[in-house]
Every structure is written in structure tokens, then in C-alpha cells.
Short mmCIF file of N, CA and C and ligand atoms in Angstrom, two decimals:
data_model
loop_
_atom_site.label_atom_id
_atom_site.label_comp_id
_atom_site.label_asym_id
_atom_site.label_seq_id
_atom_site.Cartn_x
_atom_site.Cartn_y
_atom_site.Cartn_z
N UNK O 27 1.04 -0.95 -0.03
CA UNK O 27 0.05 -0.07 0.65
C UNK O 27 1.23 1.47 -0.17
N UNK O 28 0.82 3.02 -0.61
CA UNK O 28 1.80 3.13 -0.95
C UNK O 28 0.84 4.84 0.06
N UNK O 29 2.14 5.44 0.59
CA UNK O 29 1.44 6.24 1.72
C UNK O 29 0.08 7.73 1.33
N UNK O 30 -0.33 7.44 -0.11
CA UNK O 30 -1.27 8.26 -0.11
C UNK O 30 -2.18 7.50 0.31
N UNK O 31 -2.36 5.91 -0.47
CA UNK O 31 -3.94 5.09 0.37
C UNK O 31 -3.82 4.74 2.15
N UNK O 32 -2.55 4.92 2.66
CA UNK O 32 -2.59 5.08 4.09
C UNK O 32 -2.84 5.66 4.76
N UNK O 33 -2.78 7.40 4.01
CA UNK O 33 -3.37 8.47 4.67
C UNK O 33 -4.84 8.84 4.82
N UNK O 34 -4.60 7.89 3.37
CA UNK O 34 -6.45 8.61 3.12
C UNK O 34 -6.76 7.77 4.80
N UNK O 35 -6.04 5.96 4.58
CA UNK O 35 -7.11 4.90 5.59
C UNK O 35 -7.10 5.73 6.56
N UNK O 36 -5.52 6.31 6.95
CA UNK O 36 -6.12 6.33 8.23
C UNK O 36 -7.03 7.59 8.81
N UNK O 37 -6.76 8.62 7.86
CA UNK O 37 -8.33 9.66 8.08
C UNK O 37 -9.46 9.25 8.21
N UNK O 38 -9.77 8.13 7.15
CA UNK O 38 -10.98 7.46 7.40
C UNK O 38 -11.29 7.02 8.02
N UNK O 39 -10.26 6.21 8.91
CA UNK O 39 -10.31 5.69 10.30
C UNK O 39 -10.72 6.50 11.44
N UNK O 40 -9.95 7.70 12.04
CA UNK O 40 -9.79 8.67 12.99
C UNK O 40 -11.61 9.02 12.44
N UNK O 41 -11.83 9.86 11.49
CA UNK O 41 -12.86 9.99 10.98
C UNK O 41 -14.48 9.17 12.36
N UNK O 42 -13.78 7.95 11.38
CA UNK O 42 -14.58 7.30 11.21
C UNK O 42 -14.44 6.26 13.25
N UNK O 43 -13.76 6.54 13.92
CA UNK O 43 -13.62 6.62 15.36
C UNK O 43 -14.30 8.06 15.79
N UNK O 44 -13.61 8.79 15.70
CA UNK O 44 -15.48 10.10 16.20
C UNK O 44 -16.37 9.94 16.42
N UNK O 45 -16.82 9.27 15.33
CA UNK O 45 -18.10 8.77 14.57
C UNK O 45 -18.19 8.28 16.07
N UNK O 46 -18.08 7.39 15.79
CA UNK O 46 -18.43 5.94 16.71
C UNK O 46 -18.00 6.36 18.34
N UNK O 47 -17.68 7.01 18.88
CA UNK O 47 -17.35 8.20 20.12
C UNK O 47 -19.14 8.54 19.87
N UNK O 48 -19.20 9.77 19.32
CA UNK O 48 -20.06 10.53 19.56
C UNK O 48 -21.11 9.38 19.66
N UNK O 49 -21.50 8.28 18.43
CA UNK O 49 -23.36 7.54 18.33
C UNK O 49 -22.94 6.69 20.09
N UNK O 50 -21.43 6.73 20.41
CA UNK O 50 -22.01 5.37 21.97
C UNK O 50 -22.41 6.85 22.72
N UNK O 51 -21.95 7.97 23.06
CA UNK O 51 -21.87 8.83 24.30
C UNK O 51 -23.56 9.34 23.57
N UNK O 52 -24.54 9.67 21.94
CA UNK O 52 -25.40 9.66 21.91
C UNK O 52 -26.46 8.60 22.21
N UNK O 53 -25.82 7.37 22.00
CA UNK O 53 -27.41 6.09 22.78
C UNK O 53 -26.85 6.09 23.66
N UNK O 54 -26.34 6.56 25.14
CA UNK O 54 -26.51 6.72 26.35
C UNK O 54 -26.67 7.80 27.08
N UNK O 55 -26.73 8.70 26.56
CA UNK O 55 -28.38 9.28 25.92
C UNK O 55 -29.55 9.15 26.16
N UNK O 56 -29.90 8.78 25.31
CA UNK O 56 -31.04 7.95 25.23
C UNK O 56 -31.37 7.32 26.22
N UNK O 57 -30.08 5.92 26.78
CA UNK O 57 -30.86 5.34 27.38
C UNK O 57 -31.13 5.22 28.66
N UNK O 58 -30.72 7.16 29.14
CA UNK O 58 -30.31 7.34 30.26
C UNK O 58 -32.09 7.92 30.32
N UNK O 59 -31.92 8.29 29.35
CA UNK O 59 -33.52 8.87 29.13
C UNK O 59 -34.51 7.84 29.50
N UNK O 60 -34.62 6.77 28.86
CA UNK O 60 -35.56 6.26 28.80
C UNK O 60 -35.45 6.06 30.26
N UNK O 61 -34.50 4.80 31.00
CA UNK O 61 -34.07 4.86 31.72
C UNK O 61 -35.51 5.45 32.44
N UNK O 62 -35.20 7.54 32.71
CA UNK O 62 -35.71 8.01 33.81
C UNK O 62 -37.53 7.74 33.34
N UNK O 63 -37.43 7.82 32.47
CA UNK O 63 -39.02 8.28 31.74
C UNK O 63 -40.23 7.03 32.36
N UNK O 64 -39.59 5.94 32.53
CA UNK O 64 -40.01 4.03 32.69
C UNK O 64 -39.93 4.17 33.71
N UNK O 65 -38.38 4.45 35.13
CA UNK O 65 -38.63 4.03 35.95
C UNK O 65 -39.91 4.27 36.84
N UNK O 66 -40.74 5.67 36.61
CA UNK O 66 -41.93 5.47 36.76
C UNK O 66 -42.88 4.70 36.98
N UNK O 67 -42.88 4.00 35.49
CA UNK O 67 -43.65 3.25 35.14
C UNK O 67 -44.20 1.70 35.59
N UNK O 68 -44.25 1.31 36.85
CA UNK O 68 -44.44 -0.12 37.71
C UNK O 68 -44.47 -1.33 36.43
N UNK O 69 -45.94 -0.88 35.39
CA UNK O 69 -46.55 -1.90 35.63
C UNK O 69 -46.15 -2.23 33.90
N UNK O 70 -44.79 -1.54 33.77
CA UNK O 70 -44.39 -1.81 32.49
C UNK O 70 -42.74 -2.18 32.58
N UNK O 71 -42.39 -3.51 33.06
CA UNK O 71 -40.99 -4.19 33.17
C UNK O 71 -41.07 -4.89 32.25
N UNK O 72 -41.50 -5.11 31.62
CA UNK O 72 -41.58 -5.33 30.20
C UNK O 72 -41.00 -4.57 29.17
N UNK O 73 -41.23 -3.23 28.93
CA UNK O 73 -40.64 -2.17 28.30
C UNK O 73 -39.83 -1.65 28.33
N UNK O 74 -38.56 -1.56 29.84
CA UNK O 74 -37.83 -2.08 30.09
C UNK O 74 -36.36 -2.48 29.81
N UNK O 75 -37.10 -3.93 30.08
CA UNK O 75 -36.43 -4.22 29.01
C UNK O 75 -36.40 -4.77 27.95
N UNK O 76 -36.84 -4.53 28.07
CA UNK O 76 -36.66 -3.58 25.90
C UNK O 76 -35.58 -3.98 25.41
N UNK O 77 -35.94 -2.19 26.07
CA UNK O 77 -35.23 -1.31 25.96
C UNK O 77 -33.68 -1.21 26.51
N UNK O 78 -33.31 -2.08 27.29
CA UNK O 78 -31.87 -2.50 27.58
C UNK O 78 -31.03 -3.54 27.31
N UNK O 79 -32.25 -4.58 26.79
CA UNK O 79 -31.43 -5.45 25.27
C UNK O 79 -31.18 -5.17 24.79
N UNK O 80 -32.24 -4.03 23.84
CA UNK O 80 -31.55 -2.67 22.74
C UNK O 80 -29.96 -2.09 22.39
N UNK O 81 -30.03 -0.79 23.82
CA UNK O 81 -28.96 -0.98 24.52
C UNK O 81 -28.05 -1.98 24.96
N UNK O 82 -28.19 -3.44 25.24
CA UNK O 82 -27.13 -3.47 25.29
C UNK O 82 -26.13 -4.09 24.22
N UNK O 83 -27.47 -4.57 22.78
CA UNK O 83 -26.71 -4.69 21.88
C UNK O 83 -26.84 -3.71 21.25
N UNK O 84 -26.42 -2.66 20.75
CA UNK O 84 -26.39 -1.26 20.43
C UNK O 84 -24.65 -0.88 20.47
N UNK O 85 -24.48 -1.40 22.78
CA UNK O 85 -23.51 -0.85 22.77
C UNK O 85 -21.84 -2.32 22.22
N UNK O 86 -22.24 -2.59 22.82
CA UNK O 86 -21.65 -5.00 21.80
C UNK O 86 -21.15 -4.81 21.01
N UNK O 87 -21.98 -3.94 19.35
CA UNK O 87 -21.35 -3.93 19.09
C UNK O 87 -20.48 -2.33 18.28
N UNK O 88 -20.76 -1.58 18.88
CA UNK O 88 -20.67 -0.35 18.61
C UNK O 88 -18.58 -0.28 19.64
N UNK O 89 -18.80 -0.87 20.50
CA UNK O 89 -18.06 -1.49 21.99
C UNK O 89 -16.22 -1.88 19.91
N UNK O 90 -17.41 -3.08 19.85
CA UNK O 90 -16.80 -4.08 19.54
C UNK O 90 -15.86 -3.80 18.21
N UNK O 91 -16.44 -1.99 16.92
CA UNK O 91 -16.08 -1.64 16.45
C UNK O 91 -15.02 -0.68 16.44
N UNK O 92 -14.73 -0.63 17.34
CA UNK O 92 -14.38 1.53 18.40
C UNK O 92 -12.95 -0.19 18.45
N UNK O 93 -13.17 -1.11 18.63
CA UNK O 93 -12.13 -2.29 19.51
C UNK O 93 -11.51 -2.31 17.98
N UNK O 94 -12.27 -2.92 17.14
CA UNK O 94 -11.71 -3.14 15.44
C UNK O 94 -11.23 -2.15 14.85
N UNK O 95 -11.15 -1.09 14.62
CA UNK O 95 -11.41 0.73 14.78
C UNK O 95 -9.66 0.82 14.68
N UNK O 96 -9.52 0.71 16.40
CA UNK O 96 -7.84 1.10 17.27
C UNK O 96 -6.74 -0.71 16.94
N UNK O 97 -7.15 -1.65 15.95
CA UNK O 97 -6.42 -2.08 16.09
C UNK O 97 -5.49 -2.23 14.68
N UNK O 98 -7.41 -1.78 13.40
CA UNK O 98 -6.91 -0.80 12.57
C UNK O 98 -5.55 -0.11 12.26
N UNK O 99 -5.55 0.14 13.34
CA UNK O 99 -4.62 2.01 13.42
C UNK O 99 -3.51 1.46 13.41
N UNK O 100 -3.73 1.03 14.42
CA UNK O 100 -2.65 -0.30 15.21
C UNK O 100 -1.20 -0.13 14.26
N UNK O 101 -2.53 -1.71 13.41
CA UNK O 101 -1.63 -2.33 12.42
C UNK O 101 -1.26 -1.49 10.62
N UNK O 102 -1.82 0.04 11.02
CA UNK O 102 -1.12 0.73 9.64
C UNK O 102 0.40 1.96 10.15
N UNK O 103 0.08 1.43 11.52
CA UNK O 103 1.37 2.07 12.43
C UNK O 103 2.87 1.09 12.41
N UNK O 104 1.70 -0.53 12.26
CA UNK O 104 2.97 -1.15 11.62
C UNK O 104 2.97 -1.53 10.95
N UNK O 105 2.56 -1.11 9.33
CA UNK O 105 2.84 -1.95 8.54
C UNK O 105 2.32 -2.63 7.69
N UNK O 106 1.45 -2.72 9.13
CA UNK O 106 0.78 -4.45 8.96
C UNK O 106 -0.41 -4.57 8.51
N UNK O 107 -0.89 -3.19 8.05
CA UNK O 107 -2.50 -2.54 7.28
C UNK O 107 -2.66 -3.11 6.05
N UNK O 108 -4.45 -4.69 6.32
CA UNK O 108 -4.77 -4.96 5.57
C UNK O 108 -4.28 -6.59 5.12
N UNK O 109 -3.55 -7.07 6.42
CA UNK O 109 -2.56 -8.07 6.80
C UNK O 109 -3.72 -8.71 7.91
N UNK O 110 -4.18 -10.47 7.22
CA UNK O 110 -5.36 -10.66 7.96
C UNK O 110 -4.40 -10.79 9.34
N UNK O 111 -4.66 -10.56 10.32
CA UNK O 111 -3.84 -11.53 11.74
C UNK O 111 -4.23 -12.73 11.99
N UNK O 112 -5.22 -13.21 11.38
CA UNK O 112 -4.80 -14.49 11.72
C UNK O 112 -4.16 -15.80 10.51
N UNK O 113 -4.10 -15.02 9.59
CA UNK O 113 -3.83 -15.94 8.31
C UNK O 113 -2.63 -15.64 7.61
N UNK O 114 -2.44 -14.23 7.86
CA UNK O 114 -1.68 -13.72 7.68
C UNK O 114 -2.23 -13.38 5.77
N UNK O 115 -2.57 -13.47 5.62
CA UNK O 115 -2.61 -13.34 3.41
C UNK O 115 -3.39 -12.19 3.46
N UNK O 116 -3.47 -11.59 2.53
CA UNK O 116 -3.82 -10.63 2.41
C UNK O 116 -5.48 -9.69 2.46
N UNK O 117 -5.74 -9.25 3.13
CA UNK O 117 -7.55 -8.98 3.17
C UNK O 117 -7.53 -8.07 1.59
N UNK O 118 -8.89 -8.30 0.60
CA UNK O 118 -9.20 -7.80 -0.19
C UNK O 118 -9.34 -6.55 -0.32
N UNK O 119 -8.96 -5.91 -1.53
CA UNK O 119 -8.79 -4.36 -1.31
C UNK O 119 -10.52 -3.63 -0.69
N UNK O 120 -11.39 -4.58 -1.82
CA UNK O 120 -12.33 -3.98 -2.03
C UNK O 120 -13.25 -4.01 -1.02
N UNK O 121 -12.31 -5.68 0.01
CA UNK O 121 -13.62 -5.70 1.05
C UNK O 121 -12.80 -3.72 1.91
N UNK O 122 -11.90 -4.25 1.92
CA UNK O 122 -11.16 -2.96 2.86
C UNK O 122 -11.51 -1.15 2.46
N UNK O 123 -12.70 -1.12 1.69
CA UNK O 123 -12.90 -0.80 0.63
C UNK O 123 -13.95 -0.38 2.02
N UNK O 124 -14.70 -1.11 2.16
CA UNK O 124 -16.38 -1.16 2.74
C UNK O 124 -16.18 -1.23 3.81
N UNK O 125 -14.87 -1.97 4.78
CA UNK O 125 -14.26 -2.55 6.10
C UNK O 125 -13.22 -1.62 6.27
N UNK O 126 -12.69 -0.74 5.79
CA UNK O 126 -11.41 0.29 6.66
C UNK O 126 -10.97 -0.60 8.19
N UNK O 127 -11.46 -1.33 8.73
CA UNK O 127 -11.61 -1.66 10.68
C UNK O 127 -11.43 -3.06 10.20
N UNK O 128 -10.84 -3.88 9.17
CA UNK O 128 -11.08 -5.64 9.29
C UNK O 128 -9.54 -5.31 8.66
N UNK O 129 -9.87 -6.66 9.64
CA UNK O 129 -9.12 -7.15 10.36
C UNK O 129 -8.43 -8.27 9.99
N UNK O 130 -9.66 -9.25 9.46
CA UNK O 130 -9.62 -10.33 9.11
C UNK O 130 -9.74 -10.35 7.66
N UNK O 131 -9.72 -11.67 6.89
CA UNK O 131 -10.59 -11.46 5.32
C UNK O 131 -11.40 -12.31 5.44
N UNK O 132 -11.40 -12.30 4.77
CA UNK O 132 -13.51 -12.92 4.16
C UNK O 132 -13.58 -14.80 5.31
N UNK O 133 -12.70 -14.85 4.90
CA UNK O 133 -12.34 -16.27 5.05
C UNK O 133 -12.54 -16.66 6.53
N UNK O 134 -10.92 -16.36 7.58
CA UNK O 134 -11.24 -16.06 8.74
C UNK O 134 -12.00 -15.84 9.26
N UNK O 135 -12.82 -14.33 9.32
CA UNK O 135 -14.01 -13.64 9.40
C UNK O 135 -15.19 -14.89 9.95
N UNK O 136 -15.83 -15.50 8.05
CA UNK O 136 -16.76 -16.31 8.41
C UNK O 136 -15.74 -17.17 10.16
N UNK O 137 -14.78 -17.93 9.73
CA UNK O 137 -14.88 -19.02 10.77
C UNK O 137 -14.51 -18.01 12.36
N UNK O 138 -14.39 -17.16 12.78
CA UNK O 138 -14.40 -16.94 13.70
C UNK O 138 -16.12 -16.32 14.34
N UNK O 139 -16.79 -15.55 13.27
CA UNK O 139 -17.99 -15.61 13.18
C UNK O 139 -19.03 -16.54 14.10
N UNK O 140 -18.17 -17.48 13.20
CA UNK O 140 -18.93 -19.48 13.77
C UNK O 140 -19.22 -19.55 15.20
N UNK O 141 -17.28 -19.46 15.67
CA UNK O 141 -17.16 -19.57 16.54
C UNK O 141 -18.09 -18.64 18.16
N UNK O 142 -17.92 -17.65 17.37
CA UNK O 142 -18.55 -16.37 18.64
C UNK O 142 -19.61 -16.61 18.47
N UNK O 143 -20.75 -17.81 17.59
CA UNK O 143 -22.04 -17.30 17.52
C UNK O 143 -21.86 -18.38 18.53
N UNK O 144 -21.85 -19.57 18.75
CA UNK O 144 -21.69 -20.75 19.42
C UNK O 144 -21.63 -20.39 21.29
N UNK O 145 -20.55 -19.23 21.84
CA UNK O 145 -19.78 -19.18 22.76
C UNK O 145 -20.42 -17.74 23.03
N UNK O 146 -21.21 -17.38 22.60
CA UNK O 146 -21.70 -16.03 22.98
C UNK O 146 -23.51 -16.64 23.81
N UNK O 147 -23.97 -17.81 22.82
CA UNK O 147 -25.10 -18.17 23.78
C UNK O 147 -25.01 -18.26 25.50
N UNK O 148 -23.01 -19.31 25.55
CA UNK O 148 -23.13 -19.49 27.08
C UNK O 148 -22.94 -18.27 27.98
N UNK O 149 -21.66 -17.57 26.88
CA UNK O 149 -21.15 -16.36 28.00
C UNK O 149 -22.04 -15.00 28.10
N UNK O 150 -22.38 -14.85 26.79
CA UNK O 150 -22.82 -12.89 27.13
C UNK O 150 -24.73 -13.19 27.17
N UNK O 151 -24.48 -12.25 28.09
CA UNK O 151 -26.37 -11.67 27.88
C UNK O 151 -26.35 -10.34 28.76
N UNK O 152 -27.49 -9.88 28.74
CA UNK O 152 -28.18 -8.86 28.44
C UNK O 152 -27.81 -7.95 30.18
N UNK O 153 -27.82 -8.82 30.80
CA UNK O 153 -27.29 -8.14 32.54
C UNK O 153 -26.05 -7.32 32.89
N UNK O 154 -25.13 -8.16 32.15
CA UNK O 154 -23.64 -7.73 32.48
C UNK O 154 -23.59 -6.13 31.28
N UNK O 155 -22.63 -5.22 32.34
CA UNK O 155 -22.62 -4.00 32.20
C UNK O 155 -22.00 -3.56 31.31
N UNK O 156 -21.07 -2.07 30.41
CA UNK O 156 -20.50 -1.92 29.25
C UNK O 156 -19.97 -0.24 30.32
N UNK O 157 -18.60 -0.62 30.55
CA UNK O 157 -18.09 1.17 31.13
C UNK O 157 -17.72 1.90 30.27
N UNK O 158 -17.08 2.37 29.56
CA UNK O 158 -15.59 2.91 28.34
C UNK O 158 -14.85 2.52 29.07
ZN1 ZN B 219 -7.47 -14.17 6.86
#
């Protein structure tokens, strides 16, 4: 990858990073509001737990992407951007255009998703709290 492309990717990643931080903060505020509005209404516990679930999933995917972006920026610094962290092959350039924070090639991505889905069922639950 040439210097121009690296610079463009770095800019894209850091603006993506900032957007994500903003969206996490916005989601937090919305979630707080939902909680405030709903705690008075004791009959509507189902609504509260549904919102908690949405909030959890929002955060989960945001935080995950935040981590990927950080990893991709580190890889850029090391000059290893575009290499799959699992098998070492080049990540398809089209994939990087669509998902600039991709750290896995498409094959490894599919593999880890399979692994994650099966372990998620056991370990993850909406009761877990996450902090920045
Ligand atoms: Zn791979």
C-alpha cells in the first residue's frame, strides 16, 4: 500500500472512530432518558427490559467496532495494515474499502463468527454492564 493510500485510510479510520464515540455517547444519553422516563411506571417492566436489551446490543456492536478501528490504526502504524491477523494473507482491497477496520480476511471472519455465535449463547447476557 502506498503512502497516499495509508494516509487516506488513517483519516477515514480516525473520523470513523470519532463518529463512533459520538454515537456511543448519544446512545448512552438516550438510554438514560428511557430509563428515567420508565422507572416511574412500574407496570411497564417489559418495556424497560426490552430497551435494556436494545441498549446492550447497540453498545456491544459499537464497542466491538471501536476495538477493530483501534486495531486497524495500530496495524497501519506497524505497516501491517491489510494483512489478516489470523492467517496472514492479504485482505481483499474491496473488503477494506467497505470495511476499513477489517483485521481479518473474509474466510477467517466467517470462521470466527461461527465460533463467536456458539460461545455467545453461553457467556453473554443482557445483564452485563459495560463501561467505556
Ligand atoms: Zn485470514
